[in-house]
Tab-separated table of C-alpha atoms in Angstrom:
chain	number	residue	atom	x	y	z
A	738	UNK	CA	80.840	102.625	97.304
A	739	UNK	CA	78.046	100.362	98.779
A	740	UNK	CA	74.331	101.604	98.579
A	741	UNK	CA	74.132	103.501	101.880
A	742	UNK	CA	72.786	106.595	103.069
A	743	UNK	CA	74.701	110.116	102.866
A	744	UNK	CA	77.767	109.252	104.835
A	745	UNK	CA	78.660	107.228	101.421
A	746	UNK	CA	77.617	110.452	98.931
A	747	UNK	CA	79.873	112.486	101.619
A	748	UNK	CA	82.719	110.050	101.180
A	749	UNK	CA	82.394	110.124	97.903
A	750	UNK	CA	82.468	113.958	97.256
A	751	UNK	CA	86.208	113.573	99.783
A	752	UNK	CA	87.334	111.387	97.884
A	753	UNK	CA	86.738	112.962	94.603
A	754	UNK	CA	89.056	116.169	95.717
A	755	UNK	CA	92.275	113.475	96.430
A	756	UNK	CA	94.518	112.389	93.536
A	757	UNK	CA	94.488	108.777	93.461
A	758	UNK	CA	98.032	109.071	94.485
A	759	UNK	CA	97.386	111.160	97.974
A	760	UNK	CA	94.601	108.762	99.075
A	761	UNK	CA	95.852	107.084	101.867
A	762	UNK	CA	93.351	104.631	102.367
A	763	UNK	CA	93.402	103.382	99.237
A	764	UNK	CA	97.217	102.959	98.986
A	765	UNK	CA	97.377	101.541	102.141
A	766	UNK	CA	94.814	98.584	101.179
A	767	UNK	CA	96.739	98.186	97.987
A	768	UNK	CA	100.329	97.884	99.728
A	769	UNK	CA	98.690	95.336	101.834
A	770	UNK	CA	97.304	93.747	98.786
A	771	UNK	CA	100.339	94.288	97.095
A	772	UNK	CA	102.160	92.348	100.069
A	773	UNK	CA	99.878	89.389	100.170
A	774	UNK	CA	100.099	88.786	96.565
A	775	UNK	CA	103.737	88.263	96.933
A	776	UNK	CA	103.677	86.554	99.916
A	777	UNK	CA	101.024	83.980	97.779
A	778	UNK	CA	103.307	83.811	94.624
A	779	UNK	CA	106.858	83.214	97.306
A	780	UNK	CA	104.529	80.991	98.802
A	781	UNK	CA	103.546	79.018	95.647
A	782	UNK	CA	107.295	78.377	94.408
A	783	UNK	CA	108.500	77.681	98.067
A	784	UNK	CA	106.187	74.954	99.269
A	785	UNK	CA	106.564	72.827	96.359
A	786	UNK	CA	110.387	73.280	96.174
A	787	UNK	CA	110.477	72.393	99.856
A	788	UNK	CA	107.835	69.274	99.455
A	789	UNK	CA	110.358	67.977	96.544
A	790	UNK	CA	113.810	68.245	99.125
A	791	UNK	CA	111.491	66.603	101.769
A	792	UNK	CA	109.582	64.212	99.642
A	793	UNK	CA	111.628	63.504	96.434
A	794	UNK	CA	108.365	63.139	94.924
A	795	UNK	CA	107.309	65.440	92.455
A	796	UNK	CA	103.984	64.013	92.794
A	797	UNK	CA	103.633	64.865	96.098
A	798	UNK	CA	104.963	68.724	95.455
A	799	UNK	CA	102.767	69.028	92.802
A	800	UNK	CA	99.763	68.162	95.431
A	801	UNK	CA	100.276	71.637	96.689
A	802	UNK	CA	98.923	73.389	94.332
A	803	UNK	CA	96.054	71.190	93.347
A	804	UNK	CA	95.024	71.329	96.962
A	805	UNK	CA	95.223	74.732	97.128
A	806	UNK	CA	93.622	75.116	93.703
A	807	UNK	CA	91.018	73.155	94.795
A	808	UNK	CA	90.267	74.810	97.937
A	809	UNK	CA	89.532	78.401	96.014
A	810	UNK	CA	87.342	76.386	93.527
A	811	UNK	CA	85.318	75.118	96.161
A	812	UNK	CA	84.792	77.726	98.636
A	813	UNK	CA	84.849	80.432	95.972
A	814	UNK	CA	80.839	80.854	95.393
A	815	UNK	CA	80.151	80.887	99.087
A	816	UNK	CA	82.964	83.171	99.711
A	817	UNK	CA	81.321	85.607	97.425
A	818	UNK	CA	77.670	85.400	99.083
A	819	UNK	CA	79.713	85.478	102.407
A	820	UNK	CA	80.934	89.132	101.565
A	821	UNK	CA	77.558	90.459	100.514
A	822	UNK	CA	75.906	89.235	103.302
A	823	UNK	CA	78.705	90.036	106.477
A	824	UNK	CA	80.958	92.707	107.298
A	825	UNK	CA	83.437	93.265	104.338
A	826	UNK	CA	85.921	94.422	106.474
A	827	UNK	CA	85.969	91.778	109.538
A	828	UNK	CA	85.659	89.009	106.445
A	829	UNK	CA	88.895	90.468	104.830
A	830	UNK	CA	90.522	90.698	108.618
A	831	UNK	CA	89.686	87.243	109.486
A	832	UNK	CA	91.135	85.709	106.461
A	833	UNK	CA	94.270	87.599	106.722
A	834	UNK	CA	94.852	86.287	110.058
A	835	UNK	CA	93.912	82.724	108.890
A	836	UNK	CA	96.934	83.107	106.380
A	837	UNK	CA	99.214	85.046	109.236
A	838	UNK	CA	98.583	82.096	111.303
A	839	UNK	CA	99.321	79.400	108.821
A	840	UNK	CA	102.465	81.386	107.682
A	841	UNK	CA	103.477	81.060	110.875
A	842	UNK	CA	102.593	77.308	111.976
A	843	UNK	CA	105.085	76.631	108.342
A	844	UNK	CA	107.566	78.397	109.807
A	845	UNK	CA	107.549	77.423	113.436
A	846	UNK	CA	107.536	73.909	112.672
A	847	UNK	CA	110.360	74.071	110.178
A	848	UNK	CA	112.591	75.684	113.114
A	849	UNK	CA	111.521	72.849	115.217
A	850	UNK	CA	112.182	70.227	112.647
A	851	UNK	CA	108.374	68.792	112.654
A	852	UNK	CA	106.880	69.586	109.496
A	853	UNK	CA	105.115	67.032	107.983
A	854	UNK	CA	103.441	66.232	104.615
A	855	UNK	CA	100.047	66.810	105.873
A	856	UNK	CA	100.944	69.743	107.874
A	857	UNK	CA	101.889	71.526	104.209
A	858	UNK	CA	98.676	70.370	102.536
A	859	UNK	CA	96.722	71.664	105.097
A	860	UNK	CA	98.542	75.292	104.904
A	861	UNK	CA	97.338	74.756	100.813
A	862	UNK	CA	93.971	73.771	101.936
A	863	UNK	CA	94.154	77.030	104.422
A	864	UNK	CA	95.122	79.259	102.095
A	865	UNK	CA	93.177	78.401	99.220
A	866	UNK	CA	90.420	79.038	101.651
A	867	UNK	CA	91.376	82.462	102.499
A	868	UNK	CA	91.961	83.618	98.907
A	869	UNK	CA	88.039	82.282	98.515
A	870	UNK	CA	86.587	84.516	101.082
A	871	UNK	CA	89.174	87.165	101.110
A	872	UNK	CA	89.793	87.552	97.585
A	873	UNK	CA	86.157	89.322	96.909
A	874	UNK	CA	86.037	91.056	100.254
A	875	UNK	CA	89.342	92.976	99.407
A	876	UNK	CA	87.829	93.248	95.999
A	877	UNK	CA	85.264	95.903	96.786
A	878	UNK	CA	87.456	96.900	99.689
A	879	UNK	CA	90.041	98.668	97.162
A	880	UNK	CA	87.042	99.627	95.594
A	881	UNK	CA	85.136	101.187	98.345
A	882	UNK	CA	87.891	104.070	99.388
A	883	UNK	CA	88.237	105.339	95.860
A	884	UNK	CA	85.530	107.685	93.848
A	885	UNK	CA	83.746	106.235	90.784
A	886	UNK	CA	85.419	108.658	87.969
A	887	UNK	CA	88.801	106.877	89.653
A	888	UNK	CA	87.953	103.466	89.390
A	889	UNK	CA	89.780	102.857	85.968
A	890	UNK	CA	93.199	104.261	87.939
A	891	UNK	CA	92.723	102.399	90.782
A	892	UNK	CA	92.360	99.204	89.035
A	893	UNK	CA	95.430	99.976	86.696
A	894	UNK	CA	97.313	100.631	89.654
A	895	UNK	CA	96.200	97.246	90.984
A	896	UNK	CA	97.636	95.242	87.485
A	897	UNK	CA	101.028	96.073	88.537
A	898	UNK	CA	100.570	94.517	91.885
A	899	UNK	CA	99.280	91.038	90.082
A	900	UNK	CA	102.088	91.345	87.398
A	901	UNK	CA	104.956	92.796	89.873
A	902	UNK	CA	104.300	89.916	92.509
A	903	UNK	CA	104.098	87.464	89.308
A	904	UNK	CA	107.115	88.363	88.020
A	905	UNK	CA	109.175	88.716	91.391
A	906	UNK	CA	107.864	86.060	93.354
A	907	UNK	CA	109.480	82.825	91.609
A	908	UNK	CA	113.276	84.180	91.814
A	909	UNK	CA	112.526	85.382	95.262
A	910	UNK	CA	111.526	82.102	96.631
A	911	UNK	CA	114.434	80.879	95.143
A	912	UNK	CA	116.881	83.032	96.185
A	913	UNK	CA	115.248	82.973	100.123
A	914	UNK	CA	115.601	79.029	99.976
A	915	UNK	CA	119.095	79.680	99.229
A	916	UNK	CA	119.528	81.088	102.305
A	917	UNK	CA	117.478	78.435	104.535
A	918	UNK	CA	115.126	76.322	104.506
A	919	UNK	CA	112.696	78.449	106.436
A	920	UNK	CA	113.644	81.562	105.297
A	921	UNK	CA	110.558	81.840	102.603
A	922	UNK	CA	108.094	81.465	104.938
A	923	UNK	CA	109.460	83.850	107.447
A	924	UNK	CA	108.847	86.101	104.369
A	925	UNK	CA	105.282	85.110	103.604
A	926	UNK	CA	104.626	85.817	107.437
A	927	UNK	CA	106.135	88.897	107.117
A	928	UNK	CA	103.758	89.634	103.968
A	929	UNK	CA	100.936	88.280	105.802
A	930	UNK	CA	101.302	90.546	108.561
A	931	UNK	CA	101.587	93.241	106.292
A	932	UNK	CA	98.416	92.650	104.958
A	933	UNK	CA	96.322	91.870	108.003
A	934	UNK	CA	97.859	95.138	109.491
A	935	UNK	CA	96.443	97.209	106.657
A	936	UNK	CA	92.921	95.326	106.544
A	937	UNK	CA	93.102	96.723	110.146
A	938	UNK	CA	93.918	100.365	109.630
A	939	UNK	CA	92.136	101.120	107.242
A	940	UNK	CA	88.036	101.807	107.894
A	941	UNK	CA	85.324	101.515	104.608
A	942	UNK	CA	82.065	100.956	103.656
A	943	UNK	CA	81.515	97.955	104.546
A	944	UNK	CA	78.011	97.022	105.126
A	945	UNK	CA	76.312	95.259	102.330
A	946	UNK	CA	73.288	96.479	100.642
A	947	UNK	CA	69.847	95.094	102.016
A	948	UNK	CA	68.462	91.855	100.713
A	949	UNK	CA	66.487	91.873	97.246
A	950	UNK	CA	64.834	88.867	97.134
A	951	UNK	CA	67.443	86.548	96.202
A	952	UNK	CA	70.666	88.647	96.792
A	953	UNK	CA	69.976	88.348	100.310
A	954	UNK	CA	72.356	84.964	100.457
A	955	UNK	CA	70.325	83.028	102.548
A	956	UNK	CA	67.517	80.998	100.951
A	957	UNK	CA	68.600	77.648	98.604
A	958	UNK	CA	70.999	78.500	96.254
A	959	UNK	CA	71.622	82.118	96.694
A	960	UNK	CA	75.470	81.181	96.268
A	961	UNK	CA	74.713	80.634	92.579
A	962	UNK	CA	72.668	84.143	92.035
A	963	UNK	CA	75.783	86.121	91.236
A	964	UNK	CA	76.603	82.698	88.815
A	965	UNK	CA	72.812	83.514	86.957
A	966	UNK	CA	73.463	86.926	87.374
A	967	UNK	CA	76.233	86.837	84.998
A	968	UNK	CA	74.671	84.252	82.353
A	969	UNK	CA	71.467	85.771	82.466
A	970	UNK	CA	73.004	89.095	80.828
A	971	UNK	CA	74.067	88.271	77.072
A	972	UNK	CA	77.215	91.067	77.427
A	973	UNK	CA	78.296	89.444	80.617
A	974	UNK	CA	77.885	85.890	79.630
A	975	UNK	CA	79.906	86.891	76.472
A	976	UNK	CA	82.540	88.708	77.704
A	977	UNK	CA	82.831	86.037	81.221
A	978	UNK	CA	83.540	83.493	78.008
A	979	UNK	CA	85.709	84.937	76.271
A	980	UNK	CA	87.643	85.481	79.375
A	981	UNK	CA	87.514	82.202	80.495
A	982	UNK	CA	88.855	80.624	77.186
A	983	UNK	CA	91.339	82.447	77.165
A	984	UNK	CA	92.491	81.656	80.425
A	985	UNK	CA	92.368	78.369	79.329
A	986	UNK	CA	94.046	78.440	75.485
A	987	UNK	CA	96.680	80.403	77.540
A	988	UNK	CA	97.206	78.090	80.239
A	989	UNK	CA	97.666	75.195	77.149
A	990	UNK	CA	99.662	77.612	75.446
A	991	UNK	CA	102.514	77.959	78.284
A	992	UNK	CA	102.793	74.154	78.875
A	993	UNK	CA	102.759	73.472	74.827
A	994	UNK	CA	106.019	76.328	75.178
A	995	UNK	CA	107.854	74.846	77.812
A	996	UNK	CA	107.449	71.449	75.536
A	997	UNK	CA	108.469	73.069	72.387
A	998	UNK	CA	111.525	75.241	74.237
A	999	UNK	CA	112.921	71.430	75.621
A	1000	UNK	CA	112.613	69.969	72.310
A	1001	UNK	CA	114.748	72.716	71.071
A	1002	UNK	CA	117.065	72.492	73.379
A	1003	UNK	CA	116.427	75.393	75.892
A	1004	UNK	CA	117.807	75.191	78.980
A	1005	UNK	CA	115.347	75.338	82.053
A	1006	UNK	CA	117.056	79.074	83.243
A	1007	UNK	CA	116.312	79.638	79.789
A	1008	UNK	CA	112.310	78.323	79.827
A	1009	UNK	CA	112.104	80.216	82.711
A	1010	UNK	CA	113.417	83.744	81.307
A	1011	UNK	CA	111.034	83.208	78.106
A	1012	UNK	CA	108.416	82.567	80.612
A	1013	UNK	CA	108.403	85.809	82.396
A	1014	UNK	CA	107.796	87.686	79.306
A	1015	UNK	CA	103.744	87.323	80.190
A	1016	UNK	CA	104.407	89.110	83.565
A	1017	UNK	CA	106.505	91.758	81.988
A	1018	UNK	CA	103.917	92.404	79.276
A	1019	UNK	CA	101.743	92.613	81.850
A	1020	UNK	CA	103.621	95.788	83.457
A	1021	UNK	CA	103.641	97.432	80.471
A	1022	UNK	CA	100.107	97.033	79.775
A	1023	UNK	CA	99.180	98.328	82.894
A	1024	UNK	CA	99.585	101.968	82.002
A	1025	UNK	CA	97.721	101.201	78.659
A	1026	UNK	CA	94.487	100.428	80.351
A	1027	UNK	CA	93.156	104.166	80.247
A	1028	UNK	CA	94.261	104.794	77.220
A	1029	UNK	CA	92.795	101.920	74.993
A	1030	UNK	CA	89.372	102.013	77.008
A	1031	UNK	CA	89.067	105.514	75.694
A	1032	UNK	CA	90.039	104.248	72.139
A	1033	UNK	CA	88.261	101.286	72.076
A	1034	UNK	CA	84.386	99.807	73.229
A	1035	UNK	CA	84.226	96.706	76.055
A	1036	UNK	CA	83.046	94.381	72.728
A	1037	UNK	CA	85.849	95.996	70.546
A	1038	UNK	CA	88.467	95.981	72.850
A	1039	UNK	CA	87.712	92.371	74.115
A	1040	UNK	CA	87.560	91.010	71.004
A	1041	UNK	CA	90.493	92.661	69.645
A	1042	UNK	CA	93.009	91.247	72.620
A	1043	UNK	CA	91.262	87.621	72.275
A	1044	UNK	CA	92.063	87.534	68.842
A	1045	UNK	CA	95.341	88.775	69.164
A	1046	UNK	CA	95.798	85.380	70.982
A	1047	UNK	CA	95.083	82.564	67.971
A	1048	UNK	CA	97.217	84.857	65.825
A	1049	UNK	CA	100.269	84.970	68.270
A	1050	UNK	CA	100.228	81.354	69.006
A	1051	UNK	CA	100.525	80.319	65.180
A	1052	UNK	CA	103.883	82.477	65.405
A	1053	UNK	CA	104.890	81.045	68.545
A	1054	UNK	CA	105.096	77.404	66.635
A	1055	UNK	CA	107.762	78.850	64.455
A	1056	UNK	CA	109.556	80.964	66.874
A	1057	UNK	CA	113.149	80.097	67.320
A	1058	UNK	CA	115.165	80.161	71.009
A	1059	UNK	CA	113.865	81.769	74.763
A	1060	UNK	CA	114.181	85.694	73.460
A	1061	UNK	CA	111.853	84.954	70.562
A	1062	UNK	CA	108.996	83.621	72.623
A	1063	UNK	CA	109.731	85.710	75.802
A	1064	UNK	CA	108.740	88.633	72.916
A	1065	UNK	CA	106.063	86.685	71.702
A	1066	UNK	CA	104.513	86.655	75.359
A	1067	UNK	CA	105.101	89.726	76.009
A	1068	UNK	CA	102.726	91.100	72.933
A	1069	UNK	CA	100.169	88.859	74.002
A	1070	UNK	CA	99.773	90.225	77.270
A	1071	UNK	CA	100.052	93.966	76.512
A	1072	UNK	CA	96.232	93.847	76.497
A	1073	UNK	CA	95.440	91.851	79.471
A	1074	UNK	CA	95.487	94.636	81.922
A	1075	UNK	CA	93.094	96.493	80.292
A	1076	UNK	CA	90.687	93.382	79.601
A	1077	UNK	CA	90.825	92.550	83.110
A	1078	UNK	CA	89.700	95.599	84.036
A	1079	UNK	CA	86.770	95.559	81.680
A	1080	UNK	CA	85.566	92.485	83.435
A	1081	UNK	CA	86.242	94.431	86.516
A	1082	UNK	CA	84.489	97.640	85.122
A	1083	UNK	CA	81.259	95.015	83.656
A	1084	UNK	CA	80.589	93.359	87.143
A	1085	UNK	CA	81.259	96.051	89.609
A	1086	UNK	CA	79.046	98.794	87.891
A	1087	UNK	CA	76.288	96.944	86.235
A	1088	UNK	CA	75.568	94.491	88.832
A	1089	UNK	CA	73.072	95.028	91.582
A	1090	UNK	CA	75.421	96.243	95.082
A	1091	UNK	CA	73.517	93.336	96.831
A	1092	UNK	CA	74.924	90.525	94.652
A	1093	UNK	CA	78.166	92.574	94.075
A	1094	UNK	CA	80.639	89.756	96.109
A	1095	UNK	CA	78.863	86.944	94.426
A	1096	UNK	CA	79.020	88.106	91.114
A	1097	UNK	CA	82.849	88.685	91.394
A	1098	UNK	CA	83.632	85.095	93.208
A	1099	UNK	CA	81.564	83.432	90.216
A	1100	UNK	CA	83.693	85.519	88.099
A	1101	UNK	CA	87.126	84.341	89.683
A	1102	UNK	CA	85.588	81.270	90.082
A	1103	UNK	CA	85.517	80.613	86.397
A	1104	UNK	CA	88.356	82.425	85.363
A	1105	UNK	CA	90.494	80.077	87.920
A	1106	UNK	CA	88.943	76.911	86.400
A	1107	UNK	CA	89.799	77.445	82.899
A	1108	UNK	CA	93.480	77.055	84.430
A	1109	UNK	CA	93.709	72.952	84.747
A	1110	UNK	CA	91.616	71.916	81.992
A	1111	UNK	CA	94.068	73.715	79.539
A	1112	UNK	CA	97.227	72.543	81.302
A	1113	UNK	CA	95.273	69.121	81.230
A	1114	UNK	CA	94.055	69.258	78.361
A	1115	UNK	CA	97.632	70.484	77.009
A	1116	UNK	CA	99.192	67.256	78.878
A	1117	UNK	CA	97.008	64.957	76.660
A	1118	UNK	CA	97.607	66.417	73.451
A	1119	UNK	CA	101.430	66.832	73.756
A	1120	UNK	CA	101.408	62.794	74.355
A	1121	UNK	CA	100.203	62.474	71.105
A	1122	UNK	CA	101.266	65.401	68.994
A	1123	UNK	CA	104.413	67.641	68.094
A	1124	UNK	CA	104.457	70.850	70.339
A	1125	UNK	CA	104.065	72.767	67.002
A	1126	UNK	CA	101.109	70.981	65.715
A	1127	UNK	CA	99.510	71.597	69.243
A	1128	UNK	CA	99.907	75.306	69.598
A	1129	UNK	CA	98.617	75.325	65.981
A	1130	UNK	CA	95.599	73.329	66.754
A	1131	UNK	CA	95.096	75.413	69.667
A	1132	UNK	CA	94.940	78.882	67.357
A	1133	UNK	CA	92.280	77.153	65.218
A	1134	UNK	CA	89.820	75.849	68.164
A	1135	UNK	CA	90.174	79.118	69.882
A	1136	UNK	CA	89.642	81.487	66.490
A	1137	UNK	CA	86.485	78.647	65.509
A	1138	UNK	CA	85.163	79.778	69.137
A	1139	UNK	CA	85.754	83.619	68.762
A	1140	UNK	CA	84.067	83.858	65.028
A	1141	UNK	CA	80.675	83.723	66.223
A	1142	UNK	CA	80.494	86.348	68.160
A	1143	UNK	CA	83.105	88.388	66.407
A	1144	UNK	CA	79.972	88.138	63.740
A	1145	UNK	CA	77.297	88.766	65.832
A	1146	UNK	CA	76.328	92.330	67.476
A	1147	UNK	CA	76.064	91.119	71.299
A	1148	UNK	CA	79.487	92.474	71.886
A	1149	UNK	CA	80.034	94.676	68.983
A	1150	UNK	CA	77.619	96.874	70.232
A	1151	UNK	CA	78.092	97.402	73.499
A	1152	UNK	CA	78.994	100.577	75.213
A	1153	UNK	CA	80.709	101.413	78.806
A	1154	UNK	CA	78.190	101.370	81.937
A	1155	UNK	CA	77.396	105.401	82.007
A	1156	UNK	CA	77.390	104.936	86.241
């Protein structure tokens, strides 16, 4: 769906006849999607479980993440201008083998009994990287093979890949360390493969738009234009907000839980069942997305799921044993699929095609960072406070932040993009 001549409109008008389930390019992207995202979440419980047998140190398996955290933070802006001004589809191929390749390196040196501490940071480093630049190019890759009056499907279809791998990835890893110690990341090669093989197969649109003054991505700070972009609009600025405080009353909220579940005596099998109940509401939301963007406007709906949050928190400080809050997160996330793909629906018809890959890394970008600063931010209150008093305190802030513009008309009165 890039701004091209009439082989696009022809595409189009093809891709219009075939049900969303018959399109073969698009469900080939999205099982190699599909596959990387669990090869990243296998991938994510594996390396630090392995860096804490090697290591003993849980500070040192903890560096995994932050270096791979860190890696997507800082390549994320450039990776977006890199996919609106290359090739979509040799971006998305290179970075797949980048993670093949680094998959592999893991798992060779593990058979040959030379893996060292730095060799695992770098894989984080590596792969952050590749979920940077790859992330937005198979973004509007998925996009690209399906027709506009689709879109919504597609990206529904695309939730239960995020909340599938989520939910199946942890036990996985687990369960494939059981079995050896290298046995994980001859799965994530496996995934990786999978992946690369469909970026391969499958052919799109993947030239990007023409430059437009500053979308062309190459004067001073054209990695930031997508970042303006979005603040520059008052319904995108809101809505990227809301999102991103959220992510990070959410990310506060699940460390506050685990606290509050240990004080009360939960087992950690137990934390971890009450855990998945985000990823599971997540599933079932994913067939709600159609339905409650018909029912509800962008400003309605988003404001209706955010403050479903501060409410749901106040009863997780009284809730009572793993079932009650594995409930509790399960409401909560009914209606994350279908904000999600608001956000998604927002960016990807209202911004300019030029800016398109910038405008979603600055998105994921800021979405991602809201992650640490609440676990952080959780961290420091917990030393201090009672779990319940935290989660409480937590409702509060993120209600004082919503009430402006639930009272205000910037999001009550916006409509869905017409295009």
């Amino acid at each position: 769906m890039t701004v091209t001549e009439n082989p696009t409109t022809t595409a189009a008008v093809a891709l219009a006849a075939v049900p969303l389930r018959r399109n073969r390019r698009f469900q080939t992207l999205w099982a190699g999607s599909a596959a990387a995202m669990l090869g990243t979440c296998v991938a994510d419980t594996a390396y630090p479980l392995l860096l804490l047998a090697m290591t003993g140190s849980p500070t040192l398996a903890g560096a995994f993440g932050a270096v791979q955290f860190g890696a997507s933070v800082l390549f994320g802006l450039h990776g977006g201008a890199v996919a609106d001004r290359h090739d979509r589809r040799r971006v998305l191929i290179l970075a797949d083998t980048v993670r093949l390749l680094t998959a592999l390196s893991v798992a060779l040196a593990l058979f040959t009994h030379r893996l060292t501490v730095p060799h695992t940071l770098l894989a984080a480093a590596a792969i952050g990287a590749t979920m940077a630049y790859g992330g937005p190019a198979r973004m509007l890759a998925l996009r690209a093979v399906v027709p506009p009056e689709q879109l919504r499907q597609a990206l529904s279809q695309d939730e239960l890949r995020v909340n599938g791998a989520a939910l199946a990835g942890p036990p996985l890893a687990g369960f494939l360390l059981g079995l050896g110690r290298a046995v994980p990341f001859l799965a994530t090669v496996l995934a990786s493969a999978a992946a690369l093989g469909a970026s391969i197969a499958v052919r799109f649109d993947t030239e990007p738009a023409g430059p437009t003054g500053a979308a062309d991505g190459k004067e001073k700070g054209a990695v930031f234009v997508g970042l303006r972009h979005i603040f520059g609009d008052p319904t995108l600025r809101a809505t990227v907000l809301v999102a991103v405080a959220l992510n990070l009353a959410g990310s506060a909220m699940l460390l506050t839980v685990m606290v509050l579940l240990r004080d009360h005596g939960t087992s950690e099998a137990g934390t971890g069942l009450a855990l998945t109940g985000e990823a599971v509401g997540g599933l079932l939301g994913a067939p709600l997305v159609t339905r409650l963007h018909r029912a509800l406007a962008p400003g309605v709906l988003l404001l209706a799921v955010a403050w479903a949050a501060p409410l749901l928190f106040g009863v997780l400080a009284v809730a009572e044993g793993p079932f009650a809050v594995f409930g509790m997160l399960l409401v909560m996330s009914l209606g994350i699929p279908a904000l999600r793909v608001m956000v998604d629906v927002l960016v990807f018809q209202q911004v300019p095609e030029a800016m398109r890959g910038r405008a979603m890394a600055a998105t994921m970008t800021l979405l991602m960072a809201g992650l640490p600063v609440g676990t952080m931010t959780a961290g420091l209150l917990l030393d201090r406070l009672p779990a319940t008093t935290v989660l409480l305190l937590l409702a509060a802030l993120l209600a004082a932040g919503l009430l402006p513009l639930t009272l205000g008309r910037s999001l009550r009165g916006t409509g869905w993009p017409t295009s």
